PDB file of C-alpha atoms in Angstrom:
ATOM      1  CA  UNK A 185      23.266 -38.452  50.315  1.00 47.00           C
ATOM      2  CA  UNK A 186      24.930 -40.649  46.947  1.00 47.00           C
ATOM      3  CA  UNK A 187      23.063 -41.887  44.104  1.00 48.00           C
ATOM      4  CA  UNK A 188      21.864 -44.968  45.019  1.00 49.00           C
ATOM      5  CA  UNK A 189      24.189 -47.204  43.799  1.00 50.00           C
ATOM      6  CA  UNK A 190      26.937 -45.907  45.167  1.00 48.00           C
ATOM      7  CA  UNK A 191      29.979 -43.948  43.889  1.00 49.00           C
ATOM      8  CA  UNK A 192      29.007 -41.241  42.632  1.00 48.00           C
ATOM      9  CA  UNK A 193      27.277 -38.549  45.248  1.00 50.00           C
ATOM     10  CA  UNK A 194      26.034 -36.760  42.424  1.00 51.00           C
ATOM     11  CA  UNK A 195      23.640 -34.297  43.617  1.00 55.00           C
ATOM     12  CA  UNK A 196      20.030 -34.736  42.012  1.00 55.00           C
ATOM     13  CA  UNK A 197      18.899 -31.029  41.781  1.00 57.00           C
ATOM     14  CA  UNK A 198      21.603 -30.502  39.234  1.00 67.00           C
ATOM     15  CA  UNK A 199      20.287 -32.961  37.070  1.00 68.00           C
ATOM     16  CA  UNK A 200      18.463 -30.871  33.688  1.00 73.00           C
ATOM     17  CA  UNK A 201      15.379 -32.732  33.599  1.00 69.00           C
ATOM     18  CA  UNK A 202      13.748 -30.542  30.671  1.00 73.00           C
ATOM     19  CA  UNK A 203      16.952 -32.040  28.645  1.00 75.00           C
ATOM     20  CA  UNK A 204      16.739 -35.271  29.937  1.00 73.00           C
ATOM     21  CA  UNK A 205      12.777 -35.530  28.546  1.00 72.00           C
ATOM     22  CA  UNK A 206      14.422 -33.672  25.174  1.00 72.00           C
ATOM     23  CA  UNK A 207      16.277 -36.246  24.551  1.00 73.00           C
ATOM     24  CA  UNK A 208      13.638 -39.007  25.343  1.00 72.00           C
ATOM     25  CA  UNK A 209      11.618 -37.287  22.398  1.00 68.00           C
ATOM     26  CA  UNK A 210      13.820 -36.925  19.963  1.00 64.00           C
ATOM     27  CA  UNK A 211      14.808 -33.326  20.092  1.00 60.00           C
ATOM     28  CA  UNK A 212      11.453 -32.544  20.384  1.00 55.00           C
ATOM     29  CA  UNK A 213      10.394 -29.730  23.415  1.00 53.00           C
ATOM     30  CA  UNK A 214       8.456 -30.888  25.791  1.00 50.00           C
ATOM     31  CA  UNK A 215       4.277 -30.366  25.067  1.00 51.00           C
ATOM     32  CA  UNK A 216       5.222 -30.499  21.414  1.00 51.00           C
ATOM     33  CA  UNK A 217       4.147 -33.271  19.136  1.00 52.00           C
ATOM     34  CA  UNK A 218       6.487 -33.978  16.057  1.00 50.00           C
ATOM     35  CA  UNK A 219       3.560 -34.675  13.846  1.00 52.00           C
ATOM     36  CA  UNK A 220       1.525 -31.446  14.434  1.00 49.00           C
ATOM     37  CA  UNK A 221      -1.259 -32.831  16.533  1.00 49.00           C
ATOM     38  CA  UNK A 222      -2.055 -32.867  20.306  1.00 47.00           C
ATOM     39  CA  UNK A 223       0.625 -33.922  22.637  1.00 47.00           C
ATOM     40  CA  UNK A 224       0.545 -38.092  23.630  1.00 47.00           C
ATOM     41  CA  UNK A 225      -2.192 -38.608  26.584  1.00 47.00           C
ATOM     42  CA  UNK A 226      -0.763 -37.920  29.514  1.00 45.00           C
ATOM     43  CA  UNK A 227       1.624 -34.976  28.840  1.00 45.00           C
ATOM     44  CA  UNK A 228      -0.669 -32.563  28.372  1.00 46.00           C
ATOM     45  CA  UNK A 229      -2.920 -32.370  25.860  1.00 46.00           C
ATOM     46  CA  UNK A 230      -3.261 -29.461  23.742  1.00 45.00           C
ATOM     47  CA  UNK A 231      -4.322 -26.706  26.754  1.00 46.00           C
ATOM     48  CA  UNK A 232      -0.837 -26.467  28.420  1.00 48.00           C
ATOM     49  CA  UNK A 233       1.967 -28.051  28.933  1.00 50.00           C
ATOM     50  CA  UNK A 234       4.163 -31.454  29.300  1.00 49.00           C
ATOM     51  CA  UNK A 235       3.148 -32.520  32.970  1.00 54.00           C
ATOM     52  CA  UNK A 236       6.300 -32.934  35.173  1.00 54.00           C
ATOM     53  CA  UNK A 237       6.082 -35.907  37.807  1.00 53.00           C
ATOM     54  CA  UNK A 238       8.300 -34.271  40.087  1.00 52.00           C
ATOM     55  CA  UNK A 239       5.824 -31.406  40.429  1.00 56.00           C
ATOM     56  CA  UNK A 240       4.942 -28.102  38.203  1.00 54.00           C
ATOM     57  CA  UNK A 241       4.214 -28.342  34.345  1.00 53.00           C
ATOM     58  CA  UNK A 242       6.609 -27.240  31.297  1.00 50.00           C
ATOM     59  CA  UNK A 243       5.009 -24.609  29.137  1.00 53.00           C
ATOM     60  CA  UNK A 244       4.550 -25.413  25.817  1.00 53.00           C
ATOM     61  CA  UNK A 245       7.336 -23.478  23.756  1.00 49.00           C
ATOM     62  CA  UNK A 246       4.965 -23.139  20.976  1.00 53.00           C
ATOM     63  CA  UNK A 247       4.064 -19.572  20.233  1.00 54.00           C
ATOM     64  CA  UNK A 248       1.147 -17.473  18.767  1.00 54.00           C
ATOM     65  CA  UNK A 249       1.956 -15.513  15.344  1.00 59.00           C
ATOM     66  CA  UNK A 250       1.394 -11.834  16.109  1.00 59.00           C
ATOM     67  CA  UNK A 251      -1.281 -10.350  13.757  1.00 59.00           C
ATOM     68  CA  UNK A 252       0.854  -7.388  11.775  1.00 56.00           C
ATOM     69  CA  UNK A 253      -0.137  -3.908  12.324  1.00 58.00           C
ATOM     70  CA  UNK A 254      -2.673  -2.493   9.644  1.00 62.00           C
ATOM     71  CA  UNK A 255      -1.727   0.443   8.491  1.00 68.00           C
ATOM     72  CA  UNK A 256      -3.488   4.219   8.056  1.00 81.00           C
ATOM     73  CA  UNK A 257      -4.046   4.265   4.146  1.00 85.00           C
ATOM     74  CA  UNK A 258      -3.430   7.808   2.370  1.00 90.00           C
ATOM     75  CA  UNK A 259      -5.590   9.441  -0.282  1.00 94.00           C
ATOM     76  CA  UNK A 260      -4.337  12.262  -2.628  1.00 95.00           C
ATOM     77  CA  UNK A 261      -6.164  13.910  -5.393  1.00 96.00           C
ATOM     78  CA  UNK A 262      -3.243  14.221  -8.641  1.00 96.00           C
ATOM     79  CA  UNK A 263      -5.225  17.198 -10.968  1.00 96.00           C
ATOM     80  CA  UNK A 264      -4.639  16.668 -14.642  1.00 96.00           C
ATOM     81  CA  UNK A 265      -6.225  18.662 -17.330  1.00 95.00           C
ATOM     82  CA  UNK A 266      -8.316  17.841 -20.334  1.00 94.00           C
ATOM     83  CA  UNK A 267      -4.911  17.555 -22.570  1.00 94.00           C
ATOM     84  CA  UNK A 268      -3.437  15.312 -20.192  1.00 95.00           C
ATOM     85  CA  UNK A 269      -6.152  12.648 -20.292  1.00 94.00           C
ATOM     86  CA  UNK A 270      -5.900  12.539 -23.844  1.00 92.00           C
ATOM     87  CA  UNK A 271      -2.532  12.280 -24.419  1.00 93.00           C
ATOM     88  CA  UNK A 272      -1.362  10.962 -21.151  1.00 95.00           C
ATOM     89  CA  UNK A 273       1.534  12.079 -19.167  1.00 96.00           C
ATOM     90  CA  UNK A 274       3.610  11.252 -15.748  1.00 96.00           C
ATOM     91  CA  UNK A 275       2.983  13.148 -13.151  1.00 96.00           C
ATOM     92  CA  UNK A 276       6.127  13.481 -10.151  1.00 95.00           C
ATOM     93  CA  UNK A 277       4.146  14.077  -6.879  1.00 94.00           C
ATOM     94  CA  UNK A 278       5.856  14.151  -3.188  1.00 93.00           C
ATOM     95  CA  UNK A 279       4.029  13.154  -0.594  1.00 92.00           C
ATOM     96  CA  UNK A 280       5.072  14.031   3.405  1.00 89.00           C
ATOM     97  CA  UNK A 281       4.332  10.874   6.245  1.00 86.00           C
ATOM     98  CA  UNK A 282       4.443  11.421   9.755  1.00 83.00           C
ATOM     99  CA  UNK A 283       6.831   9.170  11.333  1.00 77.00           C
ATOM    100  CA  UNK A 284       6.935   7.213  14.889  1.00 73.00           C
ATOM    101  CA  UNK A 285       9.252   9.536  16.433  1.00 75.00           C
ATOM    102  CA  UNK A 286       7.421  12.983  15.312  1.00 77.00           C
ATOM    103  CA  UNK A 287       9.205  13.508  12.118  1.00 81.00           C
ATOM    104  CA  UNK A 288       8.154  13.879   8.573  1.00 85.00           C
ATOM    105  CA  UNK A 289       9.474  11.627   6.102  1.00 85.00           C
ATOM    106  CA  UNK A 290       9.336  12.032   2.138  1.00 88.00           C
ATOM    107  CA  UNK A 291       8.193   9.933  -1.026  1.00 90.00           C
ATOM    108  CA  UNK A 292       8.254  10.913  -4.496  1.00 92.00           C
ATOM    109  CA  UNK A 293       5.735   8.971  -6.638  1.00 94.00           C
ATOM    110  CA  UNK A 294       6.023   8.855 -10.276  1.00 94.00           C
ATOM    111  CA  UNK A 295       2.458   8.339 -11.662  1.00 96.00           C
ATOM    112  CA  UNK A 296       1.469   7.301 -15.701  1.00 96.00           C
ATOM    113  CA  UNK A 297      -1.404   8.491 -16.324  1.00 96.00           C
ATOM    114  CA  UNK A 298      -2.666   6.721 -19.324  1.00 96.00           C
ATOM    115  CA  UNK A 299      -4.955   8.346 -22.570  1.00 94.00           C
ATOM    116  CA  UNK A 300      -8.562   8.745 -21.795  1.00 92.00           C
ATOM    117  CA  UNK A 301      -8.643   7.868 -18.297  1.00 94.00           C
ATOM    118  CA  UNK A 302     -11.456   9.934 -16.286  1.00 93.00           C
ATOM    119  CA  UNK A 303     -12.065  11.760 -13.050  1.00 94.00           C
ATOM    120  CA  UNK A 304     -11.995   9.078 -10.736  1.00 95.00           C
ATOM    121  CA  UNK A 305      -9.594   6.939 -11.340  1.00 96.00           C
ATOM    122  CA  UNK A 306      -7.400   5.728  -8.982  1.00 96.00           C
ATOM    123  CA  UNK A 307      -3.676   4.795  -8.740  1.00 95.00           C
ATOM    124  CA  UNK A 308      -2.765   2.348  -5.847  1.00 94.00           C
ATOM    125  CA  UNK A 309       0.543   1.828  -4.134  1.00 92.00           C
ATOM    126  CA  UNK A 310       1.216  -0.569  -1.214  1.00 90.00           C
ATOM    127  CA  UNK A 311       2.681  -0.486   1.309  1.00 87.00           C
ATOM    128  CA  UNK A 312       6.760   0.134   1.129  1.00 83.00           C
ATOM    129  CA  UNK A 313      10.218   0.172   2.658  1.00 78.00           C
ATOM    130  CA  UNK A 314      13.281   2.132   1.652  1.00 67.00           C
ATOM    131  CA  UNK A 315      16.707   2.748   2.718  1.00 58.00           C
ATOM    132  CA  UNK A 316      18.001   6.477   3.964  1.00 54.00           C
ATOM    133  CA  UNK A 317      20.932   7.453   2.327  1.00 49.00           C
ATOM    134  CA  UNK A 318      24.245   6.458   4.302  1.00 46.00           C
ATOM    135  CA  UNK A 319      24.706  10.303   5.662  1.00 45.00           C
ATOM    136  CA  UNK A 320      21.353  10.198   7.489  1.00 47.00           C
ATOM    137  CA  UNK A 321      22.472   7.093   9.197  1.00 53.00           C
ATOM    138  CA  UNK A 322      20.808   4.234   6.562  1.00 54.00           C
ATOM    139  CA  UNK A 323      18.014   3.853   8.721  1.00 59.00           C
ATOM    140  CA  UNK A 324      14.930   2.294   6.720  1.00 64.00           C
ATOM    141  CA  UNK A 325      11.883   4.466   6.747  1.00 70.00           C
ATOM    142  CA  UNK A 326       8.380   2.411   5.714  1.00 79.00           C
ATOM    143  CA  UNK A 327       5.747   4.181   3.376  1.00 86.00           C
ATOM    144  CA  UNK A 328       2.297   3.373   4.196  1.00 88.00           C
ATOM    145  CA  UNK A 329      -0.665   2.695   1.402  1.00 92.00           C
ATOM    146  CA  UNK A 330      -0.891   5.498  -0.683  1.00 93.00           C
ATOM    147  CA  UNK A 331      -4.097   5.578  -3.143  1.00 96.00           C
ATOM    148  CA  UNK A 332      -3.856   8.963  -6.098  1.00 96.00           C
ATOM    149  CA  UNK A 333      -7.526   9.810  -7.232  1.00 97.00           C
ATOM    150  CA  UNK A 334      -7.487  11.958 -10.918  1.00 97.00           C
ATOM    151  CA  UNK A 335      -9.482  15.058 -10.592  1.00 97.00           C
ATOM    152  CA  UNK A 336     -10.056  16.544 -13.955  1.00 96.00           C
ATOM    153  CA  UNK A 337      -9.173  20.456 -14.506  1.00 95.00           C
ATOM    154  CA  UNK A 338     -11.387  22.626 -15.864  1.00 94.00           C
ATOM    155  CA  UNK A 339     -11.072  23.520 -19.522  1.00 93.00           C
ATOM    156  CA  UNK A 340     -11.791  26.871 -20.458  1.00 92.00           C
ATOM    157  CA  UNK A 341     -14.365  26.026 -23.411  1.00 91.00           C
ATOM    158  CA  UNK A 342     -14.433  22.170 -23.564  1.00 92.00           C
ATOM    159  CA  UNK A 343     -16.572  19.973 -21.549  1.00 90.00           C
ATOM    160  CA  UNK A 344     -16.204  16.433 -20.938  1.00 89.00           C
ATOM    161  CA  UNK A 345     -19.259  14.066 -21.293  1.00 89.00           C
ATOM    162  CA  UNK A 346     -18.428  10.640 -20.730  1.00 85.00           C
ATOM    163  CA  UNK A 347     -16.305   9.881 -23.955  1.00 84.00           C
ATOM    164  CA  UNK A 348     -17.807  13.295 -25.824  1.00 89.00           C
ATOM    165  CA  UNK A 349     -16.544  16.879 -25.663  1.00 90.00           C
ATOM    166  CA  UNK A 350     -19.447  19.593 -25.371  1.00 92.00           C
ATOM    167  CA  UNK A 351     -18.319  23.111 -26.759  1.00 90.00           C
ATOM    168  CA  UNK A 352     -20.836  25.760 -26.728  1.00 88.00           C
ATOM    169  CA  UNK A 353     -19.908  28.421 -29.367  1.00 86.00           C
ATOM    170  CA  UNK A 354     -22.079  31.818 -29.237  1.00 87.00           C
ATOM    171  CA  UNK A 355     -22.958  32.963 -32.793  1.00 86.00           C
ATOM    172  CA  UNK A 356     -23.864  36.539 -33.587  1.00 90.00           C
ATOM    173  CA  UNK A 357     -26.942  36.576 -36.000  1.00 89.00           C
ATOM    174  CA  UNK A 358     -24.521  37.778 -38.836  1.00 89.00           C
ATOM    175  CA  UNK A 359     -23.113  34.446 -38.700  1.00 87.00           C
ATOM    176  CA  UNK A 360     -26.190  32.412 -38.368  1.00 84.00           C
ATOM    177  CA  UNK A 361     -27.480  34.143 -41.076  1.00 87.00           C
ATOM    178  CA  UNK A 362     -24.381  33.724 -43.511  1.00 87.00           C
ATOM    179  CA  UNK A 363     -22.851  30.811 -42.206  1.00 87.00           C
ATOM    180  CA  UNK A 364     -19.047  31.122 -40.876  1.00 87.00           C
ATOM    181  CA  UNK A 365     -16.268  28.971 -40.611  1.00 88.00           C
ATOM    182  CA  UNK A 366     -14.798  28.383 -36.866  1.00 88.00           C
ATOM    183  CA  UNK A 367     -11.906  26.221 -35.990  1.00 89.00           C
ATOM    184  CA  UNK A 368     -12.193  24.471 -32.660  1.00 89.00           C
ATOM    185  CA  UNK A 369      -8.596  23.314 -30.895  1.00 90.00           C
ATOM    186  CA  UNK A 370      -8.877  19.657 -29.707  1.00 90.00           C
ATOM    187  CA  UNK A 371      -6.847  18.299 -26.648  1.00 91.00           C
ATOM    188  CA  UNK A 372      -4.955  15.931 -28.560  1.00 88.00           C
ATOM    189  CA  UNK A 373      -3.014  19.083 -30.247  1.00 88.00           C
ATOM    190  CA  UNK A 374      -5.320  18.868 -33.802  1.00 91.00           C
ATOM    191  CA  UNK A 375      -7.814  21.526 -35.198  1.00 90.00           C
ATOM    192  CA  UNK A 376     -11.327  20.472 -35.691  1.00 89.00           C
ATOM    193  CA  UNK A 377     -12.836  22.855 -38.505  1.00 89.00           C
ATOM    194  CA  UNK A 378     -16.346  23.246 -38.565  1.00 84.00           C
ATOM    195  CA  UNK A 379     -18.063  25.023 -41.529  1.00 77.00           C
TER     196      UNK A 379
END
């Protein structure tokens, strides 16, 4: 049957009703209040959706932010010797991640280590992405946390001691007796002499 009203004979099922209540709000999708709050009484409230009075409900098109992925954090130990915690130096390390598809994938990481740091420091890095070169297809490979932890080398006759060196130097009795003159290499390249 027509519209009533005559002259049309449109037929009613083709009519968008979802569009219709659109426009009615301003743009707006149904369920979804303009100003951030719950939707007006009787369209919903804030559980579902817009209520349809020709039967069934429209779902509210708002949707929930999905929490990113945390990521497995690496630790590496970078060993520097006594000379290089005096002086400080950079350190080129490569480091090897497992990727989603069973491959390995490769980082270089340039690390400053700074005068008089100790065992134990550590150098962080977050989380990063870079770009394949164009031969390998330019595909974008992402480098998870990455922490470097300083492990101090052993020196053959210096000890550290919190800011001290320690050197334990055998006398023979000779020299105890007579006194001698020794000269003790330091790790910032100088000679301590010690009469």
């Amino acid at each position: 049957a027509g519209a009533p009203g005559g002259g049309g004979g449109g037929d009613f099922a083709n009519v968008n009703l979802d569009e219709i209540i659109r426009q009615m709000m301003g743009g707006v999708a149904a369920g979804v209040d303009p100003g951030g709050g719950s939707a007006p009484r009787g369209m919903g409230g804030a559980g579902g959706g817009f209520e349809n009075p020709f039967g069934g409900q429209y779902q509210n098109t708002r949707q929930k932010q999905q929490q990113p992925r945390r990521q497995k954090e690496y630790t590496k130990p970078v060993h520097c010797s006594l000379e290089d915690l005096c002086r400080g130096c950079t350190k080129k390390l490569k480091v090897s991640f497992p990727t989603s598809s069973g491959g390995q994938h490769e980082r270089t990481y340039n690390l400053h280590i700074k005068p008089g740091w100790k065992e134990g420091t550590k150098l962080k890095y977050s989380a990063s992405r870079s770009s394949i070169d164009s031969h390998t297809g330019g595909a974008e490979d992402e480098f998870p946390p990455m922490t470097f932890v300083v492990r101090e080398k052993r020196h053959p006759f210096l000890k550290r001691a919190g800011d001290d060196l320690v050197w334990k130097c055998k006398l023979t009795s000779r020299q105890a007796q007579r006194g001698a003159k020794l000269r003790l290499p330091l790790p910032d390249g100088s000679t301590l002499e010690i009469v």
